[in-house]
Amino acid sequence: MNNFKFKNPTELIFGQGMIKELPKRVPAGVPVLVTFGGGSVRHNGVYEAVKEALSGYNMVEFWGIESNPKIETLRRAVALGKEHNCQFVLAVGGGSVIDGSKLIAAAIPYDGDPWDLVLKGYSRDTILPLGTVLTIPATGSEMNSGAVISREETKEKLVFRGNFPVFSVLDPEVTFSLPPYQIACGLADSFVHVMEQYMTTPGQSRLMDRWAESVLLTIIEIAPLIRQKPHDYDLMADFMLSATMALNGFIALGVTQDWATHMIGHEITALTGLTHGHTLAIILPGTLRVQGHDHKRDKMLQYAERVWHITAGSEEERIDEAIRRTEEFFREIGLKTRLEEMHIGTNVTDEVERRFVERGVAYGEALDVDGPMARRILEACQ
Amino acid sequence: MNNFKFKNPTELIFGQGMIKELPKRVPAGVPVLVTFGGGSVRHNGVYEAVKEALSGYNMVEFWGIESNPKIETLRRAVALGKEHNCQFVLAVGGGSVIDGSKLIAAAIPYDGDPWDLVLKGYSRDTILPLGTVLTIPATGSEMNSGAVISREETKEKLVFRGNFPVFSVLDPEVTFSLPPYQIACGLADSFVHVMEQYMTTPGQSRLMDRWAESVLLTIIEIAPLIRQKPHDYDLMADFMLSATMALNGFIALGVTQDWATHMIGHEITALTGLTHGHTLAIILPGTLRVQGHDHKRDKMLQYAERVWHITAGSEEERIDEAIRRTEEFFREIGLKTRLEEMHIGTNVTDEVERRFVERGVAYGEALDVDGPMARRILEACQ
């Protein structure tokens, strides 16, 4: 096991009706910037519940944080927060609203352009506290310190190291109105978050391996049931908890990580607008086809046996079968798994390779996913 | 899944050589009360490493916190801390040193008798911050807010709700010098911590069930290997991480808990002095013999299949086999599993029953472990 330091101070406030707990956590008597996405919370009761819980508060509302939140939008939210001297940020929405709000909370007390903070970081001492009300299980942003911010003019999508939310309210009932495509993308996102922390050198930690496999097994078990019963509270609670635990650090203690699939996926989203979770459902099987017989071989055999219960056949056959089952899983939850099905052509592959080469980067546990390797993976996703 | 609130702010600092991180975490320029047990840290290098890391600090040393820390001892530590105006407490030792230090950290700023705080609790705002250097994987105290404090004169052992350590340093190498009996008790303690949070109503959370099973499977896998290779770093790292994760709240999200085995075990320790982890290895099989076919039946079948891979036989046979394997596991790690083997007679059973009846208490998930039920369980441990 590798040496590590771990701290996750976010308070989870989980369950039915828990939005009512907001007044115990949001400071009273100061202006609060409340951030939203496109407006779905107006239809599913979340907006009303938040308004009711915080009646009497000085709420300054900012609407319109889009999927893959853009710096151009966030600058306007920061200006609004400065104008009203907001002292707390409450994000109400999915991962994009929360990601964007992490930057907003850092940038309100900052004098320069918020994009500086994406590029250079910031001092944790000068950040506003952030709370969240999560509406879409997917990104894990509600219990981690990361955020991904896009820049329209350059079609860039960069990781921002923000702060942990001080609290996050997770009420599984708010997921009942999610469209099936959003649920599918959330399931895929959660699944691949785990794989990025699991599909690495085996034997680093028995416990972390098992905890990662536990999240995968749970997602695989609940996904078809959710399609049948999207209003089943316990199912959605398991989904919501799994999505949070997939990316809050709990399964990453002392083990290496990969994240190459994500880095390629971010480029696909930046270039084509395809939803993040969906890009992962396409790229992951491609990554495994290219690397699964290579340095990921031993962990692939473990994954085949423990997650998919594949024990028959040669090692090559078991690995291939595990990749096939992984892709099939994504298809069964309703996602396409090939670039061409999404009408994404070789020009995108060319551009991803060009960007990786231009930046001189190489991703993945083995730092071998450079431009040419990204091309190989994308060609394996056609 | 039940509604829940969860927050665990302790920073884990895990790995080889990590005691060197202390100066980054312990405040300089204030007197620090450093608490120790009986002196084993003088022989395994931990004391020297701490002294070296904190050279230049104003360290006030208190030695002699015993197993099952006694209020009579802790009062002396509190007096020392007050005398030197200590502003930070650093516990260096196993669960007993850490437990005792939670009370010390709360009591130094308190004007009355520390025992008041065990009985009545305290305000979190007035507590001193506590850091720990763990030397024995077992209790999980290094990453939770609980403590168990004994009172010699009344032979009582009560739970104290303390504060989370701000940080805990876990270096697996410090466990290399532990005697086999302490390792066995630590393994048993960790195993039963998980069982207290797992052997309850099934189907509350698929993910929590699997995470609990993961810790059990890991302990079962590593225990015989540790007996062969007690100086294997990766094995001891897996043990240390499992012991912490067994009782830091991570496997208890949204699910009910039991703790009846612990409540009976605490009485056995209070009355006979038998090491905590060893009492659990005796009581747990008894609890399962009495309740495993009853309201714990469904979870016992799941436990039999997923943890012990028992699939053959009738339901009754599978449950009995799982209990047999559990007891056998404790015996294989070197512990006796029957009261009579430890020369604990029926007078102790009588006294435990009398105490439970006198207190009017009933423990366990179903709140059915009252005096008479405790008697049944203890009789099943003979």
mmCIF file with all atom_site columns, C-alpha atoms in Angstrom, chain B residues 275-380:
data_model
loop_
_atom_site.group_PDB
_atom_site.id
_atom_site.type_symbol
_atom_site.label_atom_id
_atom_site.label_alt_id
_atom_site.label_comp_id
_atom_site.label_asym_id
_atom_site.label_entity_id
_atom_site.label_seq_id
_atom_site.pdbx_PDB_ins_code
_atom_site.Cartn_x
_atom_site.Cartn_y
_atom_site.Cartn_z
_atom_site.occupancy
_atom_site.B_iso_or_equiv
_atom_site.pdbx_formal_charge
_atom_site.auth_seq_id
_atom_site.auth_comp_id
_atom_site.auth_asym_id
_atom_site.auth_atom_id
_atom_site.pdbx_PDB_model_num
ATOM 1   C CA . THR B 1 275 ? -9.049  -8.135  27.149 1.00 0.00 ? 275 THR B CA 1
ATOM 2   C CA . HIS B 1 276 ? -11.862 -6.458  25.221 1.00 0.00 ? 276 HIS B CA 1
ATOM 3   C CA . GLY B 1 277 ? -11.242 -8.126  21.861 1.00 0.00 ? 277 GLY B CA 1
ATOM 4   C CA . HIS B 1 278 ? -11.068 -11.517 23.516 1.00 0.00 ? 278 HIS B CA 1
ATOM 5   C CA . THR B 1 279 ? -14.430 -11.047 25.251 1.00 0.00 ? 279 THR B CA 1
ATOM 6   C CA . LEU B 1 280 ? -15.952 -10.356 21.827 1.00 0.00 ? 280 LEU B CA 1
ATOM 7   C CA . ALA B 1 281 ? -14.518 -13.566 20.348 1.00 0.00 ? 281 ALA B CA 1
ATOM 8   C CA . ILE B 1 282 ? -16.343 -15.431 23.109 1.00 0.00 ? 282 ILE B CA 1
ATOM 9   C CA . ILE B 1 283 ? -19.622 -13.491 23.161 1.00 0.00 ? 283 ILE B CA 1
ATOM 10  C CA . LEU B 1 284 ? -20.227 -13.112 19.412 1.00 0.00 ? 284 LEU B CA 1
ATOM 11  C CA . PRO B 1 285 ? -20.623 -16.833 18.700 1.00 0.00 ? 285 PRO B CA 1
ATOM 12  C CA . GLY B 1 286 ? -22.949 -17.058 21.728 1.00 0.00 ? 286 GLY B CA 1
ATOM 13  C CA . THR B 1 287 ? -25.047 -14.157 20.462 1.00 0.00 ? 287 THR B CA 1
ATOM 14  C CA . LEU B 1 288 ? -25.311 -15.830 17.062 1.00 0.00 ? 288 LEU B CA 1
ATOM 15  C CA . ARG B 1 289 ? -26.229 -19.188 18.591 1.00 0.00 ? 289 ARG B CA 1
ATOM 16  C CA . VAL B 1 290 ? -29.093 -17.547 20.488 1.00 0.00 ? 290 VAL B CA 1
ATOM 17  C CA . GLN B 1 291 ? -30.289 -15.045 17.866 1.00 0.00 ? 291 GLN B CA 1
ATOM 18  C CA . GLY B 1 292 ? -28.905 -16.386 14.579 1.00 0.00 ? 292 GLY B CA 1
ATOM 19  C CA . HIS B 1 293 ? -31.926 -18.564 13.850 1.00 0.00 ? 293 HIS B CA 1
ATOM 20  C CA . ASP B 1 294 ? -34.325 -15.933 15.101 1.00 0.00 ? 294 ASP B CA 1
ATOM 21  C CA . HIS B 1 295 ? -34.530 -12.301 13.955 1.00 0.00 ? 295 HIS B CA 1
ATOM 22  C CA . LYS B 1 296 ? -30.978 -12.412 12.584 1.00 0.00 ? 296 LYS B CA 1
ATOM 23  C CA . ARG B 1 297 ? -31.891 -15.377 10.416 1.00 0.00 ? 297 ARG B CA 1
ATOM 24  C CA . ASP B 1 298 ? -32.040 -13.695 6.992  1.00 0.00 ? 298 ASP B CA 1
ATOM 25  C CA . LYS B 1 299 ? -28.813 -11.804 7.481  1.00 0.00 ? 299 LYS B CA 1
ATOM 26  C CA . MET B 1 300 ? -27.148 -14.967 8.808  1.00 0.00 ? 300 MET B CA 1
ATOM 27  C CA . LEU B 1 301 ? -27.976 -16.712 5.530  1.00 0.00 ? 301 LEU B CA 1
ATOM 28  C CA . GLN B 1 302 ? -26.462 -13.814 3.590  1.00 0.00 ? 302 GLN B CA 1
ATOM 29  C CA . TYR B 1 303 ? -23.404 -13.860 5.875  1.00 0.00 ? 303 TYR B CA 1
ATOM 30  C CA . ALA B 1 304 ? -23.033 -17.617 5.424  1.00 0.00 ? 304 ALA B CA 1
ATOM 31  C CA . GLU B 1 305 ? -23.082 -17.319 1.649  1.00 0.00 ? 305 GLU B CA 1
ATOM 32  C CA . ARG B 1 306 ? -21.125 -14.150 1.026  1.00 0.00 ? 306 ARG B CA 1
ATOM 33  C CA . VAL B 1 307 ? -18.537 -14.287 3.809  1.00 0.00 ? 307 VAL B CA 1
ATOM 34  C CA . TRP B 1 308 ? -18.046 -18.027 4.315  1.00 0.00 ? 308 TRP B CA 1
ATOM 35  C CA . HIS B 1 309 ? -19.189 -19.204 0.857  1.00 0.00 ? 309 HIS B CA 1
ATOM 36  C CA . ILE B 1 310 ? -21.548 -21.758 2.423  1.00 0.00 ? 310 ILE B CA 1
ATOM 37  C CA . THR B 1 311 ? -24.195 -22.746 -0.097 1.00 0.00 ? 311 THR B CA 1
ATOM 38  C CA . ALA B 1 312 ? -24.942 -26.381 0.670  1.00 0.00 ? 312 ALA B CA 1
ATOM 39  C CA . GLY B 1 313 ? -27.422 -27.690 3.209  1.00 0.00 ? 313 GLY B CA 1
ATOM 40  C CA . SER B 1 314 ? -30.715 -26.529 4.678  1.00 0.00 ? 314 SER B CA 1
ATOM 41  C CA . GLU B 1 315 ? -31.089 -22.990 5.975  1.00 0.00 ? 315 GLU B CA 1
ATOM 42  C CA . GLU B 1 316 ? -30.606 -24.223 9.537  1.00 0.00 ? 316 GLU B CA 1
ATOM 43  C CA . GLU B 1 317 ? -27.480 -26.092 8.555  1.00 0.00 ? 317 GLU B CA 1
ATOM 44  C CA . ARG B 1 318 ? -26.024 -23.123 6.714  1.00 0.00 ? 318 ARG B CA 1
ATOM 45  C CA . ILE B 1 319 ? -26.615 -20.842 9.708  1.00 0.00 ? 319 ILE B CA 1
ATOM 46  C CA . ASP B 1 320 ? -25.057 -23.372 12.094 1.00 0.00 ? 320 ASP B CA 1
ATOM 47  C CA . GLU B 1 321 ? -22.105 -23.812 9.790  1.00 0.00 ? 321 GLU B CA 1
ATOM 48  C CA . ALA B 1 322 ? -21.558 -20.037 9.588  1.00 0.00 ? 322 ALA B CA 1
ATOM 49  C CA . ILE B 1 323 ? -21.546 -19.844 13.391 1.00 0.00 ? 323 ILE B CA 1
ATOM 50  C CA . ARG B 1 324 ? -19.155 -22.769 13.574 1.00 0.00 ? 324 ARG B CA 1
ATOM 51  C CA . ARG B 1 325 ? -16.814 -21.147 11.037 1.00 0.00 ? 325 ARG B CA 1
ATOM 52  C CA . THR B 1 326 ? -16.938 -17.838 12.913 1.00 0.00 ? 326 THR B CA 1
ATOM 53  C CA . GLU B 1 327 ? -15.938 -19.512 16.173 1.00 0.00 ? 327 GLU B CA 1
ATOM 54  C CA . GLU B 1 328 ? -13.301 -21.557 14.374 1.00 0.00 ? 328 GLU B CA 1
ATOM 55  C CA . PHE B 1 329 ? -11.861 -18.362 12.893 1.00 0.00 ? 329 PHE B CA 1
ATOM 56  C CA . PHE B 1 330 ? -11.372 -16.900 16.361 1.00 0.00 ? 330 PHE B CA 1
ATOM 57  C CA . ARG B 1 331 ? -9.770  -20.130 17.564 1.00 0.00 ? 331 ARG B CA 1
ATOM 58  C CA . GLU B 1 332 ? -7.433  -20.237 14.578 1.00 0.00 ? 332 GLU B CA 1
ATOM 59  C CA . ILE B 1 333 ? -6.123  -16.752 15.325 1.00 0.00 ? 333 ILE B CA 1
ATOM 60  C CA . GLY B 1 334 ? -5.248  -18.024 18.783 1.00 0.00 ? 334 GLY B CA 1
ATOM 61  C CA . LEU B 1 335 ? -8.152  -17.097 21.036 1.00 0.00 ? 335 LEU B CA 1
ATOM 62  C CA . LYS B 1 336 ? -10.271 -19.245 23.326 1.00 0.00 ? 336 LYS B CA 1
ATOM 63  C CA . THR B 1 337 ? -13.969 -18.922 22.555 1.00 0.00 ? 337 THR B CA 1
ATOM 64  C CA . ARG B 1 338 ? -15.656 -20.321 25.658 1.00 0.00 ? 338 ARG B CA 1
ATOM 65  C CA . LEU B 1 339 ? -16.080 -18.706 29.062 1.00 0.00 ? 339 LEU B CA 1
ATOM 66  C CA . GLU B 1 340 ? -15.090 -21.834 30.931 1.00 0.00 ? 340 GLU B CA 1
ATOM 67  C CA . GLU B 1 341 ? -11.789 -21.967 29.037 1.00 0.00 ? 341 GLU B CA 1
ATOM 68  C CA . MET B 1 342 ? -11.039 -18.558 30.544 1.00 0.00 ? 342 MET B CA 1
ATOM 69  C CA . HIS B 1 343 ? -12.245 -19.783 33.957 1.00 0.00 ? 343 HIS B CA 1
ATOM 70  C CA . ILE B 1 344 ? -15.171 -17.402 33.932 1.00 0.00 ? 344 ILE B CA 1
ATOM 71  C CA . GLY B 1 345 ? -17.985 -18.965 35.902 1.00 0.00 ? 345 GLY B CA 1
ATOM 72  C CA . THR B 1 346 ? -21.705 -18.602 36.359 1.00 0.00 ? 346 THR B CA 1
ATOM 73  C CA . ASN B 1 347 ? -21.221 -15.952 39.053 1.00 0.00 ? 347 ASN B CA 1
ATOM 74  C CA . VAL B 1 348 ? -20.210 -13.562 36.262 1.00 0.00 ? 348 VAL B CA 1
ATOM 75  C CA . THR B 1 349 ? -23.313 -14.490 34.268 1.00 0.00 ? 349 THR B CA 1
ATOM 76  C CA . ASP B 1 350 ? -25.415 -13.810 37.367 1.00 0.00 ? 350 ASP B CA 1
ATOM 77  C CA . GLU B 1 351 ? -23.799 -10.409 37.853 1.00 0.00 ? 351 GLU B CA 1
ATOM 78  C CA . VAL B 1 352 ? -24.201 -9.336  34.211 1.00 0.00 ? 352 VAL B CA 1
ATOM 79  C CA . GLU B 1 353 ? -27.876 -10.262 34.329 1.00 0.00 ? 353 GLU B CA 1
ATOM 80  C CA . ARG B 1 354 ? -28.290 -8.451  37.644 1.00 0.00 ? 354 ARG B CA 1
ATOM 81  C CA . ARG B 1 355 ? -26.631 -5.280  36.278 1.00 0.00 ? 355 ARG B CA 1
ATOM 82  C CA . PHE B 1 356 ? -28.725 -5.193  33.105 1.00 0.00 ? 356 PHE B CA 1
ATOM 83  C CA . VAL B 1 357 ? -31.901 -5.730  35.143 1.00 0.00 ? 357 VAL B CA 1
ATOM 84  C CA . GLU B 1 358 ? -30.910 -3.132  37.716 1.00 0.00 ? 358 GLU B CA 1
ATOM 85  C CA . ARG B 1 359 ? -30.190 -0.568  34.982 1.00 0.00 ? 359 ARG B CA 1
ATOM 86  C CA . GLY B 1 360 ? -33.417 -1.464  33.211 1.00 0.00 ? 360 GLY B CA 1
ATOM 87  C CA . VAL B 1 361 ? -31.550 -1.637  29.904 1.00 0.00 ? 361 VAL B CA 1
ATOM 88  C CA . ALA B 1 362 ? -32.086 -3.685  26.754 1.00 0.00 ? 362 ALA B CA 1
ATOM 89  C CA . TYR B 1 363 ? -29.493 -3.637  23.979 1.00 0.00 ? 363 TYR B CA 1
ATOM 90  C CA . GLY B 1 364 ? -29.238 -4.830  20.389 1.00 0.00 ? 364 GLY B CA 1
ATOM 91  C CA . GLU B 1 365 ? -30.933 -3.820  17.149 1.00 0.00 ? 365 GLU B CA 1
ATOM 92  C CA . ALA B 1 366 ? -34.246 -5.224  18.419 1.00 0.00 ? 366 ALA B CA 1
ATOM 93  C CA . LEU B 1 367 ? -33.686 -3.882  21.953 1.00 0.00 ? 367 LEU B CA 1
ATOM 94  C CA . ASP B 1 368 ? -34.282 -7.400  23.244 1.00 0.00 ? 368 ASP B CA 1
ATOM 95  C CA . VAL B 1 369 ? -30.961 -8.042  24.960 1.00 0.00 ? 369 VAL B CA 1
ATOM 96  C CA . ASP B 1 370 ? -32.072 -7.409  28.507 1.00 0.00 ? 370 ASP B CA 1
ATOM 97  C CA . GLY B 1 371 ? -30.855 -9.199  31.628 1.00 0.00 ? 371 GLY B CA 1
ATOM 98  C CA . PRO B 1 372 ? -32.502 -12.571 30.939 1.00 0.00 ? 372 PRO B CA 1
ATOM 99  C CA . MET B 1 373 ? -31.394 -12.511 27.280 1.00 0.00 ? 373 MET B CA 1
ATOM 100 C CA . ALA B 1 374 ? -27.831 -11.659 28.337 1.00 0.00 ? 374 ALA B CA 1
ATOM 101 C CA . ARG B 1 375 ? -27.997 -14.723 30.586 1.00 0.00 ? 375 ARG B CA 1
ATOM 102 C CA . ARG B 1 376 ? -29.111 -16.904 27.662 1.00 0.00 ? 376 ARG B CA 1
ATOM 103 C CA . ILE B 1 377 ? -26.270 -15.580 25.516 1.00 0.00 ? 377 ILE B CA 1
ATOM 104 C CA . LEU B 1 378 ? -23.672 -16.095 28.262 1.00 0.00 ? 378 LEU B CA 1
ATOM 105 C CA . GLU B 1 379 ? -24.968 -19.597 28.914 1.00 0.00 ? 379 GLU B CA 1
ATOM 106 C CA . ALA B 1 380 ? -24.484 -20.256 25.192 1.00 0.00 ? 380 ALA B CA 1
#
